[in-house]
Short mmCIF file of C-alpha atoms in Angstrom, two decimals:
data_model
loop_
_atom_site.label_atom_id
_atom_site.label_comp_id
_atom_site.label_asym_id
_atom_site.label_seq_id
_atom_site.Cartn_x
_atom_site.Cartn_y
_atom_site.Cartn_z
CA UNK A 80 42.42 1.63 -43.04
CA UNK A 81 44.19 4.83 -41.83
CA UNK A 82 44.75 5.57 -38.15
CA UNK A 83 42.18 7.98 -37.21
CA UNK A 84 43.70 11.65 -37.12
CA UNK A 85 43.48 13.78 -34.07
CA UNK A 86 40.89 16.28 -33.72
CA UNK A 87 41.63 19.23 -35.44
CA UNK A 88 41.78 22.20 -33.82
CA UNK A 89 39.03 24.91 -34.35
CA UNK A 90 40.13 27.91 -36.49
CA UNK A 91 40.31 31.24 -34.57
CA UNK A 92 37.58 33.77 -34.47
CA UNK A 93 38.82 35.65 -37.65
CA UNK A 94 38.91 32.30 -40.18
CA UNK A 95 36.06 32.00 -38.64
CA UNK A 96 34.15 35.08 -39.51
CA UNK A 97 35.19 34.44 -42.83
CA UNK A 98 33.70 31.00 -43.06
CA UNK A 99 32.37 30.52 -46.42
CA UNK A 100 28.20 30.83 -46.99
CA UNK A 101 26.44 27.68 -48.32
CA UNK A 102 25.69 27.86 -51.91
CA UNK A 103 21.98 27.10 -53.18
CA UNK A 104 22.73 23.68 -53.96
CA UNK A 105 24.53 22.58 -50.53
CA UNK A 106 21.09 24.14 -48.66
CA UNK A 107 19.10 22.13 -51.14
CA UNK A 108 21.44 19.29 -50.24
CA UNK A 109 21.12 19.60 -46.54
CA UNK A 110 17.35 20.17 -46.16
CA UNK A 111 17.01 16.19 -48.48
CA UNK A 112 19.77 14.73 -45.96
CA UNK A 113 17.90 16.23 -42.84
CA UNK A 114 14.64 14.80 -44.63
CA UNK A 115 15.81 11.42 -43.28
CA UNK A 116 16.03 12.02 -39.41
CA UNK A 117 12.44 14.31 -40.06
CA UNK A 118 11.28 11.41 -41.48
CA UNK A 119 12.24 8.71 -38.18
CA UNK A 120 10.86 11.09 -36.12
CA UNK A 121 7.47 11.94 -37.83
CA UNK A 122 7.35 8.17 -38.61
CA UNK A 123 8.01 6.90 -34.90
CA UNK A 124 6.29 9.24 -33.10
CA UNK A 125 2.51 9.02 -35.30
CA UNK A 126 2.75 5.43 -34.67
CA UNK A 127 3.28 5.52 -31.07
CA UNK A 128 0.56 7.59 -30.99
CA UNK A 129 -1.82 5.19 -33.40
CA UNK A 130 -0.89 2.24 -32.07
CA UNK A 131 -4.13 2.31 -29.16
CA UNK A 132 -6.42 2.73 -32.79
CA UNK A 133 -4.60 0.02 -34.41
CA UNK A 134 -4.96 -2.52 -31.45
CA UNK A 135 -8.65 -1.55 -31.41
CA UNK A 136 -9.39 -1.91 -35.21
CA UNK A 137 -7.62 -5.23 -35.69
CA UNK A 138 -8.16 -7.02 -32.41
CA UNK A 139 -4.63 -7.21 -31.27
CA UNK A 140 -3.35 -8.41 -28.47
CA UNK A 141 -1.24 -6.13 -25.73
CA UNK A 142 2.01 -8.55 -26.24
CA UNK A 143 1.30 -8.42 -30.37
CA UNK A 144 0.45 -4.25 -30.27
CA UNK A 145 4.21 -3.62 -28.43
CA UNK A 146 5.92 -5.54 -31.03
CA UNK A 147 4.59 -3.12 -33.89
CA UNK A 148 6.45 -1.06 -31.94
CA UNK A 149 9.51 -2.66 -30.72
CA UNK A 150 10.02 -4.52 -34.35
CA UNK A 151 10.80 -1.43 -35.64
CA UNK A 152 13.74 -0.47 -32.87
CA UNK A 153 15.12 -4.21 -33.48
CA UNK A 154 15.27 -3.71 -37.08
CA UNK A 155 17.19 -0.02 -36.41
CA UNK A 156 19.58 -0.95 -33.25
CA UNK A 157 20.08 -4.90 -35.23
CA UNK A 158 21.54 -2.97 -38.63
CA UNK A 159 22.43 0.25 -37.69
CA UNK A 160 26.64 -0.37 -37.11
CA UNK A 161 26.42 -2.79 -40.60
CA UNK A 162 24.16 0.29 -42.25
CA UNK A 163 26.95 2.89 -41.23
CA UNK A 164 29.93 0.71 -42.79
CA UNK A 165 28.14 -0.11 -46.09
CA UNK A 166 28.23 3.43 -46.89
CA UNK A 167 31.75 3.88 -46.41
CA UNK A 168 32.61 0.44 -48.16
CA UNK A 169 29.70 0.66 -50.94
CA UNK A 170 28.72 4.21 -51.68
CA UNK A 171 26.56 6.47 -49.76
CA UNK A 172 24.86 7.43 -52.59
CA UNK A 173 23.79 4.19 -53.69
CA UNK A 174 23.00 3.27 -50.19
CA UNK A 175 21.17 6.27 -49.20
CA UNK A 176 18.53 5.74 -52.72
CA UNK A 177 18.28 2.03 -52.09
CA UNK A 178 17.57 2.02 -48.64
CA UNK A 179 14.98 4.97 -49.39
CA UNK A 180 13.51 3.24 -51.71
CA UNK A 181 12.73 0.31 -49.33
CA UNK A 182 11.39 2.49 -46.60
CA UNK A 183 8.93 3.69 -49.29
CA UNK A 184 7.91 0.08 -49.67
CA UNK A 185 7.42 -1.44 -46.61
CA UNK A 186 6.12 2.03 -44.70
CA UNK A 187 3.31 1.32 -47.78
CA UNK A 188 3.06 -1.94 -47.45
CA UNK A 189 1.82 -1.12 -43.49
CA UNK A 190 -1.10 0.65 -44.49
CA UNK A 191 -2.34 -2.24 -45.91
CA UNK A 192 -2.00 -4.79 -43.07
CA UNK A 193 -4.90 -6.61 -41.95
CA UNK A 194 -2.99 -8.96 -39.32
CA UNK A 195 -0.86 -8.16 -36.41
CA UNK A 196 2.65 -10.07 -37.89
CA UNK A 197 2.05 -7.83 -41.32
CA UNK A 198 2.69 -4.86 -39.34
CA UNK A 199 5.28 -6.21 -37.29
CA UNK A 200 7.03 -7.27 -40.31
CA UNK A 201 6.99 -3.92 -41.81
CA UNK A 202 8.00 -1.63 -38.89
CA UNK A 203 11.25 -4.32 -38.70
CA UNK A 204 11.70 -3.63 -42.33
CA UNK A 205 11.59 -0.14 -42.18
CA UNK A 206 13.65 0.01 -38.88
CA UNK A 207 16.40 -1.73 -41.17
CA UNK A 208 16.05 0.53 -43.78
CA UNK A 209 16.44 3.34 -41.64
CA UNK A 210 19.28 1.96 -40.03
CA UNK A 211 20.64 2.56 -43.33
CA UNK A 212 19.57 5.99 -44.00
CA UNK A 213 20.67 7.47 -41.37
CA UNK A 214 24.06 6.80 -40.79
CA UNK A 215 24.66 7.44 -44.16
CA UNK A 216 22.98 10.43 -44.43
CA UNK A 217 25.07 11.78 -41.41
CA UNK A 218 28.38 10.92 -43.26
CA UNK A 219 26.81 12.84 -46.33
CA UNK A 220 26.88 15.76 -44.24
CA UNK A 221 30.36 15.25 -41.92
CA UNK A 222 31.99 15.09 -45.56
CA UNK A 223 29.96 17.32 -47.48
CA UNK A 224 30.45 20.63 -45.48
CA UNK A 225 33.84 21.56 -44.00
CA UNK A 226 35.08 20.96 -40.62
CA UNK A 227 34.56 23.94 -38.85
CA UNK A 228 31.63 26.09 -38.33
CA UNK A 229 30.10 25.13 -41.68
CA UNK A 230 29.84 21.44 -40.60
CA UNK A 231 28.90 22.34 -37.21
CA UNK A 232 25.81 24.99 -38.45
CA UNK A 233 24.58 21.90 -40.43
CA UNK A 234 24.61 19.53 -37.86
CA UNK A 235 22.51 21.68 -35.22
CA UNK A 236 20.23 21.98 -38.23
CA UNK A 237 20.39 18.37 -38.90
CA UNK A 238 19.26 17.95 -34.93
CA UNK A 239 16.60 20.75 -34.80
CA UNK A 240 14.93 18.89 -37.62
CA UNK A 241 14.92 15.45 -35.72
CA UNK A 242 13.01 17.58 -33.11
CA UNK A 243 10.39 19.40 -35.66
CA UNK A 244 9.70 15.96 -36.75
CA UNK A 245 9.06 14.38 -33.39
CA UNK A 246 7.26 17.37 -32.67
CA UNK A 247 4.70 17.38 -35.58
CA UNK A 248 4.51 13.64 -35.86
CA UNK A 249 3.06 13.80 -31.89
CA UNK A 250 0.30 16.39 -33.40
CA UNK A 251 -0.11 15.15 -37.01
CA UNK A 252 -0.23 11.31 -35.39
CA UNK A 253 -3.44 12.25 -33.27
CA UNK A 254 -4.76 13.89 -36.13
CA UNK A 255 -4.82 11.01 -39.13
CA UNK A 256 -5.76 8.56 -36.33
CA UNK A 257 -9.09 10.43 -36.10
CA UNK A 258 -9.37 10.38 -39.64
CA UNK A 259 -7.98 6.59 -40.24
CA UNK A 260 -4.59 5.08 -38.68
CA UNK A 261 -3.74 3.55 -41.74
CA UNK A 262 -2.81 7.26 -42.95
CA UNK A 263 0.32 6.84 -40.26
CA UNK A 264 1.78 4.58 -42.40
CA UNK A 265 0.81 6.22 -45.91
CA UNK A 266 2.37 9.76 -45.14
CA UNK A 267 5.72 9.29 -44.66
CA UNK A 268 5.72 7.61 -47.88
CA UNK A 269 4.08 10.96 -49.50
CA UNK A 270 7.32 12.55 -48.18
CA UNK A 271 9.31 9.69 -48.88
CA UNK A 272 8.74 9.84 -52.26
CA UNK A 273 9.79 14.16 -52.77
CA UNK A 274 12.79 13.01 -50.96
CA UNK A 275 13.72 10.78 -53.53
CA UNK A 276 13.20 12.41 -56.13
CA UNK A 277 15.47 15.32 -54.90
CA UNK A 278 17.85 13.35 -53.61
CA UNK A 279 18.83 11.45 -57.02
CA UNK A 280 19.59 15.09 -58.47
CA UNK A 281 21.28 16.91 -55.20
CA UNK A 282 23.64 13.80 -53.79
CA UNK A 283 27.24 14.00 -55.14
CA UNK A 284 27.96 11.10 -56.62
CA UNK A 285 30.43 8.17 -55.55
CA UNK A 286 33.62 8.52 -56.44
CA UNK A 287 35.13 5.10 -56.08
CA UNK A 288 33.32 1.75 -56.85
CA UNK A 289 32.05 -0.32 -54.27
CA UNK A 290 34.64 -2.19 -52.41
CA UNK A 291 32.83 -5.67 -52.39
CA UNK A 292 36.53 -7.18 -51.87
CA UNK A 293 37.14 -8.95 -48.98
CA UNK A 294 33.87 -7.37 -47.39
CA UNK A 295 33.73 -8.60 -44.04
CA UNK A 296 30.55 -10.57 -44.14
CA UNK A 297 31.00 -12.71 -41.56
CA UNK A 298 31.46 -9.90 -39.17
CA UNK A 299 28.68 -8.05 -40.57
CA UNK A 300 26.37 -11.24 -39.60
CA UNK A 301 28.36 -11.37 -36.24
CA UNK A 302 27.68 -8.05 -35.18
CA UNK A 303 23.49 -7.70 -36.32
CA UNK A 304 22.93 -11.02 -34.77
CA UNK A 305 24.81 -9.65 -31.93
CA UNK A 306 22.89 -6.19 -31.58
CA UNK A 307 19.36 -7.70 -32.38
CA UNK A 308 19.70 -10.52 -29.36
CA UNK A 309 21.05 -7.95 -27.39
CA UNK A 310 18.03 -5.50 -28.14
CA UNK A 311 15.55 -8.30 -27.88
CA UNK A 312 16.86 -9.27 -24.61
CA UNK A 313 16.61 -5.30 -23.19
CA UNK A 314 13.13 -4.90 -25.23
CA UNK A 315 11.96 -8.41 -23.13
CA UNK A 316 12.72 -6.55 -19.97
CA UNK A 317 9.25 -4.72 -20.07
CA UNK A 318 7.20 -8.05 -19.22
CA UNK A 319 9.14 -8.04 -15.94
CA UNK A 320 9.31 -11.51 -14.23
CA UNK A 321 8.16 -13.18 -17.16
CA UNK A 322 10.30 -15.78 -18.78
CA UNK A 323 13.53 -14.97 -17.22
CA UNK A 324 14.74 -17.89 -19.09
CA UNK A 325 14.29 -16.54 -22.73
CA UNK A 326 15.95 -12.67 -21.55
CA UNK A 327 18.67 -13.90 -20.11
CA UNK A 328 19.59 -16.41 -22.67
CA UNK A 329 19.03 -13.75 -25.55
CA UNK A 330 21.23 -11.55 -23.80
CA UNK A 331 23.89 -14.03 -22.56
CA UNK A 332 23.74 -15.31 -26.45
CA UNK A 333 24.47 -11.54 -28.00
CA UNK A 334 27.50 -10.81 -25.31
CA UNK A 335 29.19 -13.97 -26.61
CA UNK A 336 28.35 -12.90 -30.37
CA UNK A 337 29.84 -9.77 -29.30
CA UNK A 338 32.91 -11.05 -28.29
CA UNK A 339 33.23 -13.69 -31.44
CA UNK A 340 32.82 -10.29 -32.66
CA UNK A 341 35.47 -8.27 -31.58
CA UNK A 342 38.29 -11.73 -32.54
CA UNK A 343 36.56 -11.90 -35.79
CA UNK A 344 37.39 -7.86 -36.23
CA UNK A 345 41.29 -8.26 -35.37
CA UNK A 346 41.78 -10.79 -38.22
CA UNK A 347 39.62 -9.21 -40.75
CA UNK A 348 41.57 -7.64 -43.72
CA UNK A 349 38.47 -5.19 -44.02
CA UNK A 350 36.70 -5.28 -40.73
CA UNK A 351 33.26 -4.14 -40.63
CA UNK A 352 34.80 -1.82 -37.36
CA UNK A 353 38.38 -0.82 -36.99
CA UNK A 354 38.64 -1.43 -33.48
CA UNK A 355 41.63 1.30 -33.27
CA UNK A 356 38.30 3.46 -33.49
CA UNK A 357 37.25 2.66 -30.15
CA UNK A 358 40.61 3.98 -28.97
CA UNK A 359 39.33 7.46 -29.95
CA UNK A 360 37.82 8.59 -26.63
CA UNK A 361 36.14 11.64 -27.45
CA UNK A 362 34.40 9.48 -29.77
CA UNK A 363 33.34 6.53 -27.35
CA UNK A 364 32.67 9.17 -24.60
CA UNK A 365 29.98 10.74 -27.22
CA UNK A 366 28.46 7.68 -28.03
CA UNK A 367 28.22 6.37 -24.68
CA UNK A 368 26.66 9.74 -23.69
CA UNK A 369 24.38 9.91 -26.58
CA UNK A 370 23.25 6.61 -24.69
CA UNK A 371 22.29 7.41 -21.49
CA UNK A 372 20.58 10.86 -23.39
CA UNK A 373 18.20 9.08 -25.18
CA UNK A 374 18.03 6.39 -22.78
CA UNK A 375 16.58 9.00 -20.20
CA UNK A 376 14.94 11.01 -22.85
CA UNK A 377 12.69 8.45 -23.74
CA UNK A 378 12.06 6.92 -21.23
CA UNK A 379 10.58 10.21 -19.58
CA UNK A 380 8.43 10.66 -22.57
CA UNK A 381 7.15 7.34 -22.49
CA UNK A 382 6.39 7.59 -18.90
CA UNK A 383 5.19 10.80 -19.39
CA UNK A 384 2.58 9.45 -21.84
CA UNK A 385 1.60 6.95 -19.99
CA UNK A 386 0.93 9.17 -16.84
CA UNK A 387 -1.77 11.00 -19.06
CA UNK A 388 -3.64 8.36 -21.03
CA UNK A 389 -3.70 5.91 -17.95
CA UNK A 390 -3.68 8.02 -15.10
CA UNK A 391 -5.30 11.05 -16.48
CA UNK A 392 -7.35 9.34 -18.99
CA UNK A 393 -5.95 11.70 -21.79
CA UNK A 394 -7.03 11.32 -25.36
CA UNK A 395 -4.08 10.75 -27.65
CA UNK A 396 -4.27 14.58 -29.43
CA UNK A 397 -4.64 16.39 -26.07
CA UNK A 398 -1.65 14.44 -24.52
CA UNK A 399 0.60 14.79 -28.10
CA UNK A 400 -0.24 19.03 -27.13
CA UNK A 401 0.88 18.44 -23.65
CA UNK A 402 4.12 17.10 -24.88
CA UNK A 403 5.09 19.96 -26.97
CA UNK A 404 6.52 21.82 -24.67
CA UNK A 405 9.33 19.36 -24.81
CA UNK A 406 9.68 20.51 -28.63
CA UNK A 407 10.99 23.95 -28.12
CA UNK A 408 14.72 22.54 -29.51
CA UNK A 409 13.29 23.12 -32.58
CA UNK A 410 13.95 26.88 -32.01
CA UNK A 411 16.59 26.68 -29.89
CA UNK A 412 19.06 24.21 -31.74
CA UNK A 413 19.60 26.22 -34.81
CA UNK A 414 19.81 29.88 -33.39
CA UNK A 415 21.31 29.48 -30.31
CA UNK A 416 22.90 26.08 -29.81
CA UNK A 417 25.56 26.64 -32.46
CA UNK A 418 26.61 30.16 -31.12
CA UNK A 419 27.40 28.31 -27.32
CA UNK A 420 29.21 25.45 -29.36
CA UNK A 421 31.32 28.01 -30.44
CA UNK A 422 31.85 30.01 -28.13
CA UNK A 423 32.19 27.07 -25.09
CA UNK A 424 32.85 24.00 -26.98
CA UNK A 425 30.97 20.92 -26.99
CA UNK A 426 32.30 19.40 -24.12
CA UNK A 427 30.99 22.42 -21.55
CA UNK A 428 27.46 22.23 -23.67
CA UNK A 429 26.65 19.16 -23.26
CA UNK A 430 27.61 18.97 -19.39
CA UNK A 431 25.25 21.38 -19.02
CA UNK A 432 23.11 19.75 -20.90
CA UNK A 433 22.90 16.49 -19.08
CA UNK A 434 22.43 18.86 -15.85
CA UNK A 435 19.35 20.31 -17.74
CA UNK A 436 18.31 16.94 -17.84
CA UNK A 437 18.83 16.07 -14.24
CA UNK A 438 17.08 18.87 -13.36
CA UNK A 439 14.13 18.56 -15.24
CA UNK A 440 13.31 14.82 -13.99
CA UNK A 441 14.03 15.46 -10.90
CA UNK A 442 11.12 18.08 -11.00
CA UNK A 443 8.42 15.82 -12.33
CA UNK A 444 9.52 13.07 -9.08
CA UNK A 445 6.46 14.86 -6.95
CA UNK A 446 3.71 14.31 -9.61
CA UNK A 447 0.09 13.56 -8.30
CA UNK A 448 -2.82 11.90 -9.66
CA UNK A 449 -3.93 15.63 -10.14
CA UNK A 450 -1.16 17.81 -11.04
CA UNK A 451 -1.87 21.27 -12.44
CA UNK A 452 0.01 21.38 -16.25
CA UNK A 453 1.30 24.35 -14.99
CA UNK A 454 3.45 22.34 -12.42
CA UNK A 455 4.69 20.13 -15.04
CA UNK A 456 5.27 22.70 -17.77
CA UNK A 457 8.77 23.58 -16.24
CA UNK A 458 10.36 19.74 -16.75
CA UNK A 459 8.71 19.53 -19.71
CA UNK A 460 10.56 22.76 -20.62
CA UNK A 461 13.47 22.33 -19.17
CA UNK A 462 13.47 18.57 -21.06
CA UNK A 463 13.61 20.80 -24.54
CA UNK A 464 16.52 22.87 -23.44
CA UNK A 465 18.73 19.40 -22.52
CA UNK A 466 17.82 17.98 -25.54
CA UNK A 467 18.96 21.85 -27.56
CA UNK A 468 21.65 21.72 -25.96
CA UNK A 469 22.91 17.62 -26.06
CA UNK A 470 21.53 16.31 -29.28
CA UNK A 471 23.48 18.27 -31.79
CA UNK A 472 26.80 18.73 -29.91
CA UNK A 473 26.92 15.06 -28.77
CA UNK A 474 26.73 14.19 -32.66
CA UNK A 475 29.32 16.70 -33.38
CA UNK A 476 31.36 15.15 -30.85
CA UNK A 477 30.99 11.63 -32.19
CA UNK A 478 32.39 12.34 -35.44
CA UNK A 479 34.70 15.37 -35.06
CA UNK A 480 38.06 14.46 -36.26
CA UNK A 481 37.10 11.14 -37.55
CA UNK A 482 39.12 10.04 -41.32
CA UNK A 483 36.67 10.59 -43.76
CA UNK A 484 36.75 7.00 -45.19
CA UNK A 485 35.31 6.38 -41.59
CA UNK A 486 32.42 8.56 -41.52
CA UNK A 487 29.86 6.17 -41.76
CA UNK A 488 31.52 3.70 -39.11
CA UNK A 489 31.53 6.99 -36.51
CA UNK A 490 27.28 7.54 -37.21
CA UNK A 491 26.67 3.69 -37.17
CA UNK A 492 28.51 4.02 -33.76
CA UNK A 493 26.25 6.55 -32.91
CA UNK A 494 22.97 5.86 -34.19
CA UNK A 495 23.14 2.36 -32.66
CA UNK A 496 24.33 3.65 -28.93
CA UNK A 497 20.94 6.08 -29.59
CA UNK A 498 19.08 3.42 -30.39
CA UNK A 499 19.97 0.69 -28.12
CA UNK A 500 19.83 3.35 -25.31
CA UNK A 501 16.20 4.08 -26.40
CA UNK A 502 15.20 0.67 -25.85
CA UNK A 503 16.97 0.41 -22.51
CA UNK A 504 15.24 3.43 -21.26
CA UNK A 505 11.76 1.85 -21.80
CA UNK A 506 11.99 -1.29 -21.05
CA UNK A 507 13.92 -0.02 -17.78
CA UNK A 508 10.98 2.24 -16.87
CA UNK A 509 8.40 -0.31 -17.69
CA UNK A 510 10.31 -3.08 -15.49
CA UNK A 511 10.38 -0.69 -12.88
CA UNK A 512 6.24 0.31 -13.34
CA UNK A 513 5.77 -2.96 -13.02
CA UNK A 514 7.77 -3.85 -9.93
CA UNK A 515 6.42 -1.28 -8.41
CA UNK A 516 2.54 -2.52 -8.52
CA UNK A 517 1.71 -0.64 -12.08
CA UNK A 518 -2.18 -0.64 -12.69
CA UNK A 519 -1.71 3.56 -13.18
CA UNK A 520 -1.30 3.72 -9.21
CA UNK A 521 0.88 7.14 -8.91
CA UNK A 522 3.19 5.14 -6.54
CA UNK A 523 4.80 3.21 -9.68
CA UNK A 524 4.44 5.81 -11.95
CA UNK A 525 7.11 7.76 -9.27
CA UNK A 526 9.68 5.13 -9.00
CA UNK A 527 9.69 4.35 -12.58
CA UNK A 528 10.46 8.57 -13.32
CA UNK A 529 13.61 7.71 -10.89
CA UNK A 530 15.44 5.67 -13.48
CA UNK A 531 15.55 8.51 -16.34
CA UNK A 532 17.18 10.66 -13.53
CA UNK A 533 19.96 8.08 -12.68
CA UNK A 534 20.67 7.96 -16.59
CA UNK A 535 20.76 11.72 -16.94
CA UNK A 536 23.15 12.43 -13.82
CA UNK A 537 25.15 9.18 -15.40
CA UNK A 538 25.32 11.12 -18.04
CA UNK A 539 26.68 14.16 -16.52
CA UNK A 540 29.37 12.41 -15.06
CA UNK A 541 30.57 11.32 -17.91
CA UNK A 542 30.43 14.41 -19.84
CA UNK A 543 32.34 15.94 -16.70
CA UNK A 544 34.95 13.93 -17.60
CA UNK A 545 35.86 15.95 -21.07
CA UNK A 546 35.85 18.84 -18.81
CA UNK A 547 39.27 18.33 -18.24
CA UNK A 548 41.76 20.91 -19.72
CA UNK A 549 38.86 23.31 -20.67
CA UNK A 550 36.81 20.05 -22.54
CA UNK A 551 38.82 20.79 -25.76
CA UNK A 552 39.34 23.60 -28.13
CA UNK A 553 36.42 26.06 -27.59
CA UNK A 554 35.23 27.34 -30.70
CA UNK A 555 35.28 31.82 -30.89
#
């Protein structure tokens, strides 16, 4: 493996200006590979919004209703570091269609489900495929379009359309579930499908044959057994008190899988993960950030959710329109998210993003049993603009001056600090509903909004810390 290269410096305004346009076929290109992270977030946030309908319909129990949900984050924090290597080692093209292919299949396969462990099943399934997709679809793009403001114009788009499809999948979740919940799991495959279809004519193809030779399996079956125990243990955390026993021994397992890991790694001819990676800090600084931002991010939405259906007795639709005030990224992160990267660098953006964030929590910490929307509108707001101005320069920052041949490795790295913060934000917030008495009393639902605020002003810490010497080379 080669040493990964510095980051290279930005080119001044003028090379800039005369940055080359995308041709016809690298648009077409870019709108399939941002059809992947449209897709997660259509797909994840429709179910979260079916799941009440689907409990109803097929009898389920509370403990069997979370796991529909939580088998799909296992499946994508579990395979996410393996998924980013395999396209490196065996071809992102062939990788991106397989993997597609098997979301089609098991997302299908859902709408069909009659028991609670047939669901569960295929949410895991298709959190492992997309643990494949995405990653790879990310290096598509970091090696696709050049380094520079080219790359950087199609990542924010790459983020604004996670955003749009979070966004509509809130709206478009409430609205099948009237008609049938089993539509939730038959419309991503609709767009599933197009993608495909697209994508075997746009994606270059791979240059080199797969390098099956000295593939580091046992590493790769080190470091999912690792992640999933270590997910399962954080995902147990939301029945509180509950069987101690079983959390802690998940969790104690996956640290020591982590560290058979890590000696397994420093032998390997072909390790899954150079570890010399990890001595990139930019890099570990923007995954660890990209951690605590999702980690508080969800974890306010979830709470957030929960404050309206429970407390406020909210149907599903009306509390998916609440919530899209959060959504106005989708407007912000390609117009005016790339100009400030450019202009400041990421490093100053996404300070001030995780101060956005910070602020926006801490305004929703005097919420009543009877707030006015209007009083919440401004976090909810102010949530958008942190997530405009963190989600597509953290990413940018997680695989900026990363060796190509490593591509995959840097948005495995990321997706699975994204994902595994996820969890940990809401089975932290949960824990802390229920310490706190739960039962929608307003009292709980206060301290529980305290622990996406610790994460976000974590998170600006952090990012303070690649303030130093102007955070990097700003971008004219």
């Amino acid at each position: 493996m080669s040493v990964t290269p510095p980051v290279t410096p930005a080119p001044p305004a003028a090379a800039t200006a005369r940055s080359p346009a995308m041709s016809g076929r690298a648009r077409a290109l870019l709108f399939v590979l941002c059809g992947t992270v449209f897709l997660e977030g259509i797909d994840v946030a429709m179910l979260a919004v079916a799941v009440p309908a689907i409990r109803a319909d097929l009898g389920l129990s509370t403990g069997t209703a979370a796991w529909v949900v939580s088998g799909y984050v296992l499946g994508y924090a579990g395979f996410t570091l393996l998924g980013g290597r395999a396209a490196d080692l065996l071809g992102r093209r062939r990788m991106f269609l397989l993997w597609l292919a098997v979301f089609i299949a098991f997302s299908g396969l859902g709408g069909f489900g009659t028991e609670g462990w047939m669901l569960i099943v295929s949410r895991f399934v298709t959190g492992v495929a997309a643990a494949f997709l995405t990653p790879t679809s990310l290096s598509i793009i970091t090696t696709s379009y050049e380094e520079g403001p080219q790359r950087t114009k199609a990542l924010m788009i790459y983020a604004a359309t996670s955003g749009a499809g979070f966004a509509l999948g809130l709206v478009i979740g409430g609205l099948l579930t009237e008609v049938g919940w089993r539509w939730v799991f038959f419309a991503p495959v609709v767009l599933a499908v197009l993608m495909l279809v697209s994508a075997v004519r746009l994606l270059p193809a791979d240059t080199a044959p797969p390098r099956t030779e000295g593939f580091d399996v046992l590493g790769a079956m080190t470091a999912a057994g690792a992640m999933l125990l270590l997910v399962y243990g954080v995902v147990r955390l939301e029945h509180g008190l509950a069987d101690w026993g079983l959390t802690l021994a998940a969790m104690g397992t996956g640290a020591l899988l982590v560290a058979l890991f890590v000696r397994i790694e420093r032998r390997a001819a072909v390790p899954l993960v150079r570890l010399g990676i990890l001595r990139n800090v930019p890099v570990v600084r923007a995954d660890a950030g990209m951690l605590l931002f999702f980690g508080a991010f969800f974890g306010f939405q979830f709470m957030a959710t929960l404050y309206f259906q429970e407390l406020r007795g909210w149907s599903s639709l009306k509390t998916s329109l609440a919530l899209l005030a959060m959504c106005i990224e989708v407007f912000i992160v390609p117009t005016v998210t790339p100009r400030l990267v450019n202009r400041y660098g990421t490093a100053r953006v996404i300070f001030v993003s995780f101060l956005a964030a910070v602020g926006a929590y801490a305004l929703f910490l005097p919420v009543t049993a009877d707030w006015a929307y209007a009083a919440m509108l401004p976090s909810f707001l102010l949530t958008g603009v942190s997530f405009s101005l963190g989600y597509g320069p953290l990413t940018i920052a997680a695989t900026d001056g990363v060796a190509a041949e490593e591509q995959g490795l840097a948005g495995g790295l990321l997706q699975t600090a994204m994902q595994f913060g996820g969890a940990v934000g809401i089975s932290a917030v949960t824990a802390v509903y229920g310490l706190a008495g739960g039962d929608a009393r307003i009292e709980a639902f206060r301290a529980a909004l305290v622990v996406p605020l610790v994460m976000a002003a974590l998170g600006a810490l952090l990012a303070a810390t690649g303030l130093r010497g102007g955070g990097g080379p700003v971008r004219k």
